[in-house]
Coordinates of C-alpha atoms and ligand atoms in Angstrom, one line a residue:
X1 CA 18.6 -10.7 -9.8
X2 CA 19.6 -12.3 -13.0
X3 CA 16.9 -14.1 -14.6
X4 CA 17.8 -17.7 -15.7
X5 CA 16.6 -17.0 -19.4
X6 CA 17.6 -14.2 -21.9
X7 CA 14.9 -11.2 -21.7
X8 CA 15.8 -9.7 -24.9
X9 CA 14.4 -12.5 -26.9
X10 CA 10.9 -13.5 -27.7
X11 CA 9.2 -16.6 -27.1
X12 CA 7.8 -18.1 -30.2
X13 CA 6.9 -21.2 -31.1
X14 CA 8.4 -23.2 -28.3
X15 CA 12.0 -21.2 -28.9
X16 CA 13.7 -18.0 -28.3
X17 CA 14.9 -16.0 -30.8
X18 CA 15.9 -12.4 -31.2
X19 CA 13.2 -10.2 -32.1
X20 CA 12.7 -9.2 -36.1
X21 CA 13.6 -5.9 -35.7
X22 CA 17.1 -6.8 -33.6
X23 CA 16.3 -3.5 -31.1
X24 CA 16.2 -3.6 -27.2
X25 CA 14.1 -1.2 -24.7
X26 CA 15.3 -0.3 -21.3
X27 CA 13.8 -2.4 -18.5
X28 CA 14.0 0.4 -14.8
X29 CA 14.2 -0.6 -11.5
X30 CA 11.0 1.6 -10.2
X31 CA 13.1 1.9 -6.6
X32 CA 15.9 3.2 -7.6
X33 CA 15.5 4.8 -11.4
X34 CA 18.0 2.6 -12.6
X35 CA 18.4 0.1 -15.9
X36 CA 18.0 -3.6 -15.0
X37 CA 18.3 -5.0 -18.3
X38 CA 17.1 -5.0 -21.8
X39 CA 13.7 -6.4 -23.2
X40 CA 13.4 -7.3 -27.4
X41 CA 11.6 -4.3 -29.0
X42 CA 8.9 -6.9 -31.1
X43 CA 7.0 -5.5 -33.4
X44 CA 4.0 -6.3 -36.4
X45 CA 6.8 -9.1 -37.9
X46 CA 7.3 -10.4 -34.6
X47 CA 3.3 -10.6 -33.5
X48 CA 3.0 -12.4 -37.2
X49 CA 5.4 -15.0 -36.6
X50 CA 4.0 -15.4 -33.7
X51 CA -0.1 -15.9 -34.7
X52 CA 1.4 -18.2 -37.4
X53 CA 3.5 -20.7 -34.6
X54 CA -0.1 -20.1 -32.3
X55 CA -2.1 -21.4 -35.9
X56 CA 0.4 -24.2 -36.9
X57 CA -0.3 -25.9 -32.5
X58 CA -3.8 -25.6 -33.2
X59 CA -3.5 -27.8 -36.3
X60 CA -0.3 -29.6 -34.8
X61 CA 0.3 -31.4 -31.4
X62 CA -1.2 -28.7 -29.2
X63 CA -4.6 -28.9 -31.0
X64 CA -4.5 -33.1 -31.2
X65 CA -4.5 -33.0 -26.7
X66 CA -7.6 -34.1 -25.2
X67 CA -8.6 -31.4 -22.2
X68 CA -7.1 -34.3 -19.7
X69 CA -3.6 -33.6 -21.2
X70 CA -3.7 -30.1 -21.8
X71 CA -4.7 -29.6 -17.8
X72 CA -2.2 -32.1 -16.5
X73 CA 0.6 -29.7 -18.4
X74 CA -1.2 -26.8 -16.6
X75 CA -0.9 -28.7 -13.2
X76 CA 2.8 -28.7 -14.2
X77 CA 3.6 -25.5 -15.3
X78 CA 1.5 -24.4 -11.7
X79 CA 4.4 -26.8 -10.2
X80 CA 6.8 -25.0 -11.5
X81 CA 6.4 -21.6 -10.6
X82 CA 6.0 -22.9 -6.8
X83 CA 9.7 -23.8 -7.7
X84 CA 10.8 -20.9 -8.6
X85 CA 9.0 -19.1 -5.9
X86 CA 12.0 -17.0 -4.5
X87 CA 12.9 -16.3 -8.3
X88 CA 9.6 -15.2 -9.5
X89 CA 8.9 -12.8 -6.5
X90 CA 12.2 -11.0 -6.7
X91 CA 11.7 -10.4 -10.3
X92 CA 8.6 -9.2 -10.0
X93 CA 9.1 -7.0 -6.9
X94 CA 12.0 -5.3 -8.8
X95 CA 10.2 -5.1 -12.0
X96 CA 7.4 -3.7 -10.7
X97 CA 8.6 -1.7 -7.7
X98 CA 5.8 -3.7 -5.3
X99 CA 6.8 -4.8 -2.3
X100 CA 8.5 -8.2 -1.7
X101 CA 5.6 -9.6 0.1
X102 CA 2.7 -8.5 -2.2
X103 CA 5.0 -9.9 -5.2
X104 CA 5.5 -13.4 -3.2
X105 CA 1.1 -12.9 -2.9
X106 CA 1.4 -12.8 -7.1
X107 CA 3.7 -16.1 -7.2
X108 CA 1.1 -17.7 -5.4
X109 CA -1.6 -16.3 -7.0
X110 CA -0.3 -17.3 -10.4
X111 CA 0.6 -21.1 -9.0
X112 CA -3.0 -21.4 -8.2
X113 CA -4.3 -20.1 -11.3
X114 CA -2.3 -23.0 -13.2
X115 CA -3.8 -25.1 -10.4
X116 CA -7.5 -24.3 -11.2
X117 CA -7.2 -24.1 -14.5
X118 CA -5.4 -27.2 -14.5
X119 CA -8.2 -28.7 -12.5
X120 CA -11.3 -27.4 -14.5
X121 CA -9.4 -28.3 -18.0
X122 CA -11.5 -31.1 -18.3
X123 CA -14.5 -30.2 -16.3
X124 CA -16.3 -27.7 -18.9
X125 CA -19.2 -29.5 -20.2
X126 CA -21.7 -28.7 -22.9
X127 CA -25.5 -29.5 -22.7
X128 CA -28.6 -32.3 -23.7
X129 CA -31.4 -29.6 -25.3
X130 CA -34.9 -30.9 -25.2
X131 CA -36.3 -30.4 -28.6
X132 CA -38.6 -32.5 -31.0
X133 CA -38.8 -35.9 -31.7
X134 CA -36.5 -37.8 -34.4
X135 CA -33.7 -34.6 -33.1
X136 CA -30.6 -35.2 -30.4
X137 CA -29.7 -31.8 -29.4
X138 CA -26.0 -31.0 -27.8
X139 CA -24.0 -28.4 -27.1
X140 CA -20.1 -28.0 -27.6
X141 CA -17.6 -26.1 -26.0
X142 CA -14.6 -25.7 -28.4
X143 CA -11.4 -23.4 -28.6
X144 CA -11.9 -19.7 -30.1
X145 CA -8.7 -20.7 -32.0
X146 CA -5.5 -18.0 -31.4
X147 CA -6.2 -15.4 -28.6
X148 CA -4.6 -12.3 -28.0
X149 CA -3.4 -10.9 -24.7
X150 CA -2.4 -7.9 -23.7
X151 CA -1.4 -7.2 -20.1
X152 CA -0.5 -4.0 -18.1
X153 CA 2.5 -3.8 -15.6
X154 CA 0.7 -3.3 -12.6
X155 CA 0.4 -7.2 -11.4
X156 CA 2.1 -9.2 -14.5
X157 CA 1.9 -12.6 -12.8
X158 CA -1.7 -12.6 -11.2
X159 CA -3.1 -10.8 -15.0
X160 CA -1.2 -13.6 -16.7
X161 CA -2.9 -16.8 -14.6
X162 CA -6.0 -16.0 -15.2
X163 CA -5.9 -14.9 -18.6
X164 CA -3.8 -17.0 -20.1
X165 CA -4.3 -20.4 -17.4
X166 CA -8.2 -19.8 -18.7
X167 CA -7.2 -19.4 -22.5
X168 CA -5.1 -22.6 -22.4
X169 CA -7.3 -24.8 -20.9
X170 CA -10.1 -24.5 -23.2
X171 CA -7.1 -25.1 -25.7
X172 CA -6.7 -22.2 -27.3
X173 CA -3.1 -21.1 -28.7
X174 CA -1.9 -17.8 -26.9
X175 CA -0.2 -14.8 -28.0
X176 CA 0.8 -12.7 -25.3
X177 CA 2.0 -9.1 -25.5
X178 CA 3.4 -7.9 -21.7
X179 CA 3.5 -4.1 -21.0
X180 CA 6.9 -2.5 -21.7
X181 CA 7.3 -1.3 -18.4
X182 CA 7.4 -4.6 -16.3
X183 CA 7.4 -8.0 -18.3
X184 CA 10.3 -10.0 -16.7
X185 CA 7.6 -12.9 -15.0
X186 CA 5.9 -12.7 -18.3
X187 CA 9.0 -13.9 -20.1
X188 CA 9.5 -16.5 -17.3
X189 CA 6.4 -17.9 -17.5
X190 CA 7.0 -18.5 -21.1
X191 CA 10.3 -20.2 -20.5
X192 CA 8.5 -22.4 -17.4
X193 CA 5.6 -23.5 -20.1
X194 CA 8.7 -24.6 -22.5
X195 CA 9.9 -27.0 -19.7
X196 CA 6.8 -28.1 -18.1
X197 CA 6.3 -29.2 -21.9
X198 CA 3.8 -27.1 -23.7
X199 CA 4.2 -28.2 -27.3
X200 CA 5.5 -25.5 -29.7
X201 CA 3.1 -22.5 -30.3
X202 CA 0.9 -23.0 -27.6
X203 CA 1.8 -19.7 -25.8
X204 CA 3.9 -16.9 -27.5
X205 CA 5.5 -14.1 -25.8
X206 CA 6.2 -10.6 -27.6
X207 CA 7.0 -7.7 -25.3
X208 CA 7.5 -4.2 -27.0
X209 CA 5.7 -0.7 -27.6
X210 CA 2.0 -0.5 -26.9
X211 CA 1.2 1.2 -30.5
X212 CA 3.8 -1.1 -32.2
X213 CA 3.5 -4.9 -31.4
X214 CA 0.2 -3.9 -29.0
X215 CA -1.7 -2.9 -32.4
X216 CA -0.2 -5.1 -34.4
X217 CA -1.4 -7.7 -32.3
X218 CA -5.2 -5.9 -31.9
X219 CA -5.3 -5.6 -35.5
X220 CA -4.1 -8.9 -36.5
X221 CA -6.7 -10.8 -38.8
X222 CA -5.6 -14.1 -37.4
X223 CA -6.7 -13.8 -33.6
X224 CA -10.0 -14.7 -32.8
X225 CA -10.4 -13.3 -29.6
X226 CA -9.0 -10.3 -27.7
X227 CA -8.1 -10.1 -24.1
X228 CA -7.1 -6.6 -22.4
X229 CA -6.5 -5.2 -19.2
X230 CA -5.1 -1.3 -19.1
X231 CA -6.9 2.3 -19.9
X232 CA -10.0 3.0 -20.8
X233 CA -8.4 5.2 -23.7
X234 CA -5.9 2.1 -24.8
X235 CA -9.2 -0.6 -23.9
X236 CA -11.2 1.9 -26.8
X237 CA -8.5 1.4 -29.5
X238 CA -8.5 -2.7 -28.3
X239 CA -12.4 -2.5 -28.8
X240 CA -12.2 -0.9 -32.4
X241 CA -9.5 -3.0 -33.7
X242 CA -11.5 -5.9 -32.5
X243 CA -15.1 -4.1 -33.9
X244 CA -12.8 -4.6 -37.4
X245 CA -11.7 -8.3 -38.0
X246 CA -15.4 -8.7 -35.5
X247 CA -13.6 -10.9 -32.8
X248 CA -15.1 -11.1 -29.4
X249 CA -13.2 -8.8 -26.7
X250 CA -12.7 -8.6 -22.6
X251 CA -11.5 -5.2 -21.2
X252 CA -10.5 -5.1 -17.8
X253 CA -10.4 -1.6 -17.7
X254 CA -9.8 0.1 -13.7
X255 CA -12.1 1.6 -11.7
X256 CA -13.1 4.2 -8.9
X257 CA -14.3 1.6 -6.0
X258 CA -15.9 2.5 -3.2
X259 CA -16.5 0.7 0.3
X260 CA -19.2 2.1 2.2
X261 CA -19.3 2.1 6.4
X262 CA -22.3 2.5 7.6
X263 CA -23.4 3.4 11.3
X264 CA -23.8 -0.4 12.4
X265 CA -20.4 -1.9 10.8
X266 CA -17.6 -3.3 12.5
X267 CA -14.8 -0.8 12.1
X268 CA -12.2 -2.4 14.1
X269 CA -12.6 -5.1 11.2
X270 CA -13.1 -3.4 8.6
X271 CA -10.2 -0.4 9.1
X272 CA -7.4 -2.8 7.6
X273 CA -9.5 -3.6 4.2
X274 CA -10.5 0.3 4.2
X275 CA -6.9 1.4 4.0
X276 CA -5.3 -1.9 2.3
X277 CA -7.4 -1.8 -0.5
X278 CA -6.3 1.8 -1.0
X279 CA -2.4 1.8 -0.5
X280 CA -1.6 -2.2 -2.0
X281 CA 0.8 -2.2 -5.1
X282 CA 1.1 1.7 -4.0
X283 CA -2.5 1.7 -5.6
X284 CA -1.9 0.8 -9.0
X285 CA -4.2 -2.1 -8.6
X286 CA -7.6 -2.0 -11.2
X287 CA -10.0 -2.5 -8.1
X288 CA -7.8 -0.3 -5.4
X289 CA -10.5 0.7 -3.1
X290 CA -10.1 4.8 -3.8
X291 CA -12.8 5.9 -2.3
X292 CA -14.3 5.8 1.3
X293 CA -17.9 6.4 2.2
X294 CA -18.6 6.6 5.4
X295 CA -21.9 7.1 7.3
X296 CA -21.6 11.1 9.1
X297 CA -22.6 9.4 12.2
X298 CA -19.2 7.6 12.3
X299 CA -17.0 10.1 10.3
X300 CA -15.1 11.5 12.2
X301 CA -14.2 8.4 14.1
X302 CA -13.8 6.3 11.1
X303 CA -11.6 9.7 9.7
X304 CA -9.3 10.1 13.3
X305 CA -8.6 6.0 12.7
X306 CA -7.7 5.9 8.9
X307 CA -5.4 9.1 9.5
X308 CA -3.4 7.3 12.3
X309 CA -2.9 4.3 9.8
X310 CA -2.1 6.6 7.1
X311 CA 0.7 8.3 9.8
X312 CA 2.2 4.9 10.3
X313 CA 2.4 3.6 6.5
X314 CA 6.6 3.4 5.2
X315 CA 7.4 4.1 1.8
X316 CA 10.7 2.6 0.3
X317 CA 12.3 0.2 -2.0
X318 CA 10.8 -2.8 -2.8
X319 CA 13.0 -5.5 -1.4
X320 CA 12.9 -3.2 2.0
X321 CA 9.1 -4.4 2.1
X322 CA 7.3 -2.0 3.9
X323 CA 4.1 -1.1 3.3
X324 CA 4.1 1.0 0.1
X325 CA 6.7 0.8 -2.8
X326 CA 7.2 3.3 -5.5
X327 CA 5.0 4.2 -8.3
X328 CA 5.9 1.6 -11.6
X329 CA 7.7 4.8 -13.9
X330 CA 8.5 8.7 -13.2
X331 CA 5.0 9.8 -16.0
X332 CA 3.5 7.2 -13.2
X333 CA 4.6 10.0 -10.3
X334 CA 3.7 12.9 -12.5
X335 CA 0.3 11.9 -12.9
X336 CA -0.3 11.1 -9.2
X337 CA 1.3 13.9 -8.1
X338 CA -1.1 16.2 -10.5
X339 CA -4.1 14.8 -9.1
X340 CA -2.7 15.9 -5.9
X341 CA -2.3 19.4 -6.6
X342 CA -6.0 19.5 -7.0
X343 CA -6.5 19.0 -3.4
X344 CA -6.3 21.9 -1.1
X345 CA -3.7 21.6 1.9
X346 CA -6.7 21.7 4.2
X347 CA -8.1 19.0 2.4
X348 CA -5.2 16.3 3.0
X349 CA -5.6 14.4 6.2
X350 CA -2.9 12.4 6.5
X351 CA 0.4 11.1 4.9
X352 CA 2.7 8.2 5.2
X353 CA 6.5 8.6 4.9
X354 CA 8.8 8.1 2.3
X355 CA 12.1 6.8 4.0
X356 CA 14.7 9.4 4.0
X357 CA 17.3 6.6 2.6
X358 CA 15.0 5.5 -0.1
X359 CA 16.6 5.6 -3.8
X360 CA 16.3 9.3 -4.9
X361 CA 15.7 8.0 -8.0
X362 CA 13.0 6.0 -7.1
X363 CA 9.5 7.2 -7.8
X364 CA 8.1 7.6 -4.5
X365 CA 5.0 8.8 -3.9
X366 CA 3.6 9.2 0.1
X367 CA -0.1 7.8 0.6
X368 CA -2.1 10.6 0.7
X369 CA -5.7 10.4 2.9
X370 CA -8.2 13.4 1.5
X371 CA -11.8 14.7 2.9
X372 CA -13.6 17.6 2.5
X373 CA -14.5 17.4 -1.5
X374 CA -17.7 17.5 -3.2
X375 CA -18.3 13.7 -4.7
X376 CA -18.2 15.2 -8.2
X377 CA -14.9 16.2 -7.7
X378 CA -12.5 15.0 -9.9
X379 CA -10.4 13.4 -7.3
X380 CA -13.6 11.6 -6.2
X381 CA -14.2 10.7 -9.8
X382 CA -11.1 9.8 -11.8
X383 CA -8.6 6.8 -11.2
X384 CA -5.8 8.3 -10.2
X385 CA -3.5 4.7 -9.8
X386 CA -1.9 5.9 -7.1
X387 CA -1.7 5.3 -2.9
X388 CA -4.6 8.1 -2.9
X389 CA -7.7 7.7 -1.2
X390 CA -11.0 9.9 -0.6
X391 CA -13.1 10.0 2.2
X392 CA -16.9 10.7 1.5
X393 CA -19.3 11.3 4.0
X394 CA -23.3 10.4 3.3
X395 CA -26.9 10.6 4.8
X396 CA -28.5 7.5 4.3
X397 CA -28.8 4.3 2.4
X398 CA -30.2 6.4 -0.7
X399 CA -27.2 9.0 0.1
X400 CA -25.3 6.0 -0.3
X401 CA -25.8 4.3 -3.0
X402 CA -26.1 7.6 -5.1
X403 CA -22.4 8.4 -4.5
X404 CA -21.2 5.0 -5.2
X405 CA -22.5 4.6 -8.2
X406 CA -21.9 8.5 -9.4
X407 CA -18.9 7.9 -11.3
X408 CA -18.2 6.2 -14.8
X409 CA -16.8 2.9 -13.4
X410 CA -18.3 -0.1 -11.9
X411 CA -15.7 -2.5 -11.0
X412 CA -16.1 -3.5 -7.4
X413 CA -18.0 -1.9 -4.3
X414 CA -18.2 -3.3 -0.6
X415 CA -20.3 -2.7 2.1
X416 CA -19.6 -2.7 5.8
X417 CA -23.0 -3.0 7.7
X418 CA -24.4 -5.7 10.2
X419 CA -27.5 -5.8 8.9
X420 CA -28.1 -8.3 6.5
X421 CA -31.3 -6.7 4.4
X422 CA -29.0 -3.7 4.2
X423 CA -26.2 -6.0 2.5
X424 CA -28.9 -7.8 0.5
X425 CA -30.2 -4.6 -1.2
X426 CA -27.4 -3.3 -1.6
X427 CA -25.5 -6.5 -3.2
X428 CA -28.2 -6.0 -5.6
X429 CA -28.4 -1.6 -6.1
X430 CA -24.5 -1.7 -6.4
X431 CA -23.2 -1.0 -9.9
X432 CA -20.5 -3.2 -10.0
X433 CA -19.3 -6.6 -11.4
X434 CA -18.0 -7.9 -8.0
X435 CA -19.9 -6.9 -4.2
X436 CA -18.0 -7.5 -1.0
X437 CA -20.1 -7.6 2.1
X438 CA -18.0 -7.2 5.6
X439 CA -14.6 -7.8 3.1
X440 CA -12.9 -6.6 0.2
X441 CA -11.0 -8.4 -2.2
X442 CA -11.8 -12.2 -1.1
X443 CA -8.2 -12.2 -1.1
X444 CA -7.1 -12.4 -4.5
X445 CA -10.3 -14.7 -5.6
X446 CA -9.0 -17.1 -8.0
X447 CA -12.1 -18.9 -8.3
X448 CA -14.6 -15.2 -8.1
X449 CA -15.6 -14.4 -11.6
X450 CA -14.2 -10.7 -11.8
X451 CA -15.0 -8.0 -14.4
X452 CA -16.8 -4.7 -14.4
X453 CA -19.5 -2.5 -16.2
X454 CA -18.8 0.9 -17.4
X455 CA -15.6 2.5 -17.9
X456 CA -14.2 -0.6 -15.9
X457 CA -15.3 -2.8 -18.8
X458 CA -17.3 -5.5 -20.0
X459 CA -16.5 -9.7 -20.0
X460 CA -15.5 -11.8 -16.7
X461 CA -12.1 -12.8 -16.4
X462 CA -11.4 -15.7 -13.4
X463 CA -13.2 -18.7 -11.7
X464 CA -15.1 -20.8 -14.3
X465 CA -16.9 -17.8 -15.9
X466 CA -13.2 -17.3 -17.8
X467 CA -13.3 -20.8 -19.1
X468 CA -16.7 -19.9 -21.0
X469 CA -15.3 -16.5 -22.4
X470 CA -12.1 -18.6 -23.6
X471 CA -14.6 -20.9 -25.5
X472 CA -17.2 -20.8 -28.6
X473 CA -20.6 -22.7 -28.4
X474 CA -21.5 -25.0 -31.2
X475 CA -24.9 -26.1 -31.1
X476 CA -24.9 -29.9 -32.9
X477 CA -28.5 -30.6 -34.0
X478 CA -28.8 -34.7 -35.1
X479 CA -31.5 -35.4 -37.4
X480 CA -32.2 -39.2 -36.9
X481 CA -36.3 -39.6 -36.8
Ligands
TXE501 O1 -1.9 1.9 -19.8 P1 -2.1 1.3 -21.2 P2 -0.7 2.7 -19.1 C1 -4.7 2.8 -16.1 C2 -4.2 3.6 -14.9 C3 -2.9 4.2 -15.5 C4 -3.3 4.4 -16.9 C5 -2.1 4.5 -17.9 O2 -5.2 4.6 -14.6 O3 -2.6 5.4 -14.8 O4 -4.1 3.3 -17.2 O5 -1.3 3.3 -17.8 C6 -0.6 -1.8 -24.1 N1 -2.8 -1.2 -28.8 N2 -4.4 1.4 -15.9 O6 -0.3 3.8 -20.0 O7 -1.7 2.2 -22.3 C7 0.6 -1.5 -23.3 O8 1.8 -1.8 -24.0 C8 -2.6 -2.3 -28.0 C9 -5.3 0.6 -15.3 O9 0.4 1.7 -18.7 O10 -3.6 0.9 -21.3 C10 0.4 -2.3 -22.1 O11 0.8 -3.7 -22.4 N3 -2.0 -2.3 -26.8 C11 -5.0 -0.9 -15.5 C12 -1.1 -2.3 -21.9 O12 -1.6 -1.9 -23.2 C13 -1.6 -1.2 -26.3 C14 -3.6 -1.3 -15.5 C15 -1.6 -1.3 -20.9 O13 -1.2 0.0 -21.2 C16 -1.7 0.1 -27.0 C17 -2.7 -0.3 -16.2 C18 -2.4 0.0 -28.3 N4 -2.6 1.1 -29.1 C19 -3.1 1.0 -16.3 N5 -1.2 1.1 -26.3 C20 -5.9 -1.8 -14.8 N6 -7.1 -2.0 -15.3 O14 -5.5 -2.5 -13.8 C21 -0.8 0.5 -25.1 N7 -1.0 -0.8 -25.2

């Protein structure tokens, strides 16, 4: 896999150039331990340069395109990563360590963000206000001005459309900062933007360190609005530097999801979602399902089925696509595997394999199905970001709800019940941003507004709800009485 562009450069202002500094980091292959290349090292002189190209396309060509022309380039650019399909998903799955399959899920993820935001480029419309006579009352939707984006490693491609497909089509110039551990699509999609001909500045690319160009970028007095997806300690240090210069902020920040089976759902439907949502991206994914309530009438059933699917899930490379790839780094493992030396061997279910010929370098990790813990445990209570998941027994609707919303997050929840005023109350007693009933996931849902409350955040990323977040309101009051 040798990418067609040169990741130790940055991406700024339409070209790339080696980073200030001149210094590389080490890119690993997850599977296998090893060094797959080099990424630039940028730093505070690099994130500068770059909110200075972003400024100069806001007062240049970028800023002169009506929202016609900038979706059309979007429609494009969405073009163009269908191209490079097989490209995109082998970078990713060896960047990442996710299996082929769930990367080749991210290329067309990230295709059909450029496609919707593409789409809805010039469908955002402001308002008429009724107000007193001799007035003319409007409303505007314009461009915060540079925006900041800082993305994890966890899905690069999918974090990237919405944030950035959103943040372009309401015409704002972008300064992107990938995560150090997996950024290869990120530097792709800046060199696919160059050719589907984004003018100079509209989308800047600076990978490096987390507390070098990361801050810099947070801190920068020039960007007018932050976007982040990552830790809730990293999203607190986001939401100061932002509280400083007083620019608006999204954290996407994880979560501790829970689906809940009650007595009357359909398990035979529901037992892929209930184990998918758990082991996917080996369960590095913000709104990984990691825990499992289940109604005690239908424990042990629900228990004996999940175990046999755990028994049967492969762990290996990612190009071997099986179900479960390794963690993204070996501190990744380490922290998994500490979370799992809280469990009790009685407590642990059921495993999945690791193939015996898997890389031993390779940070492998087996999905691990636990029950038996009090829900205040902490593996019932922390994200652990790994192919871990907990099973919960409760009561009663009351039980229910009590245990999904006892923990600090609030990202997404499902239920599985046939009953629809069960599903209508609890759509509405649910403390999350996003409520599956009889699914979980909506497969991706592009056009869902996603985002959480709590420790998983605050501001909604995707579908048109993004397209307001990526824009100011200016209220235009005419005086002509
Ligand atoms: O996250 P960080 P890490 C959770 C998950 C995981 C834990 C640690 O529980 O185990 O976070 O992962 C950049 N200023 N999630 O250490 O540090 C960094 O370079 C500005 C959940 O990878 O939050 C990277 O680009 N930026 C999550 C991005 O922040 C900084 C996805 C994420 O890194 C910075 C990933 C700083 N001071 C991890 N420090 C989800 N919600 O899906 C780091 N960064």
């Amino acid at each position: 896999m040798t990418p067609w562009f040169d990741p130790t450069q940055v991406f700024i202002g339409g070209r790339w150039q080696p980073c200030a500094g001149g210094t590389t980091l080490p890119l690993e292959n997850p599977s296998t331990g090893e060094e797959i290349g080099r990424i630039a090292r940028g730093d505070h002189r690099d994130i500068d340069a770059a909110v200075q190209a972003a400024e100069a396309a806001l007062q240049g060509e970028w800023g002169a395109l009506t929202a016609a022309e900038r979706g059309r380039l979007l429609l494009h650019l969405g073009q163009l990563v269908s191209e490079h399909f097989d490209a995109l998903a082998e970078m990713e799955a060896t960047d990442v360590g996710k299996p082929l399959q769930q990367a080749k899920n991210d290329v067309i993820a990230l295709a059909r963000y450029c496609e919707f935001y593409g789409g809805a480029a010039d469908k955002v419309m402001g308002e008429t206000i009724p107000f007193q006579n001799g007035f003319t009352v409007y409303t505007l939707r314009e461009p915060h001005g540079v925006t900041g984006h800082i993305v994890p490693w966890n899905y690069p491609m999918q974090i990237i459309g919405r944030s950035i497909g959103a943040a372009l089509a309401m015409g704002n110039a972008c300064v992107l900062k990938p995560a150090e551990e997996a950024c290869l699509t990120a530097l792709a999609f800046a060199d696919l933007a160059r050719q589907a001909g984004f003018p100079p500045g509209a989308l800047n690319v600076v990978p490096g360190l987390g507390d070098e160009a990361g801050a810099a970028l947070t801190a920068h007095p020039g960007v007018r609005h932050l976007s982040f997806t990552g830790s809730v300690g990293t999203g607190r240090k986001v939401q100061a530097a932002a509280a400083e210069n007083l620019v608006p902020v999204t954290l996407e920040l994880g979560g501790k999801s829970p689906q809940l089976v009650f007595k009357d759902a359909d398990v035979d439907k529901a037992l892929p979602f209930l184990v998918n949502a758990g082991i996917q991206n080996a369960g590095q994914t913000c709104s990984a399902s990691s825990r499992i309530l289940v109604q005690r009438d239908r424990m042990d059933e629900v228990t004996e089925r999940m175990a046999e699917a755990y028994r049967a899930l492969r762990v290996g490379p990612a190009m071997a696509d099986l179900n479960v790839g390794p963690l993204i780094s070996a501190r990744q493992k380490d922290i998994v595997e500490s979370y799992l030396s809280l469990a009790d061997p009685s407590e642990v279910i059921a495993r999945g394999e690791v193939l015996d010929n898997a890389p031993k370098g390779g940070h492998y990790v087996a999905p691990t199905l636990i029950s038996g813990l009090d829900p205040d445990h902490r593996l019932a209570q922390e994200e652990i970001f790994g192919p871990v998941q907990v099973l919960l027994p409760f009561e009663d609707e009351e039980d229910a709800v009590r245990i999904a919303n006892g923990t600090a997050y609030g990202l997404v929840a499902s239920v599985w019940s046939s009953d629809g005023g069960r599903q209508m109350r609890l759509a509405k007693r649910l403390r999350a941003g996003q409520v599956f009933l009889n699914n979980y996931g909506a497969a991706g849902g592009v056009e869902l507004p996603f985002g959480g409350v709590g420790h998983s955040g605050h501001g909604r990323e995707k579908g048109f709800e993004a397209l307001y977040g990526f824009s100011a309101l200016k209220t235009v009051a005419a005086h002509h009485g």
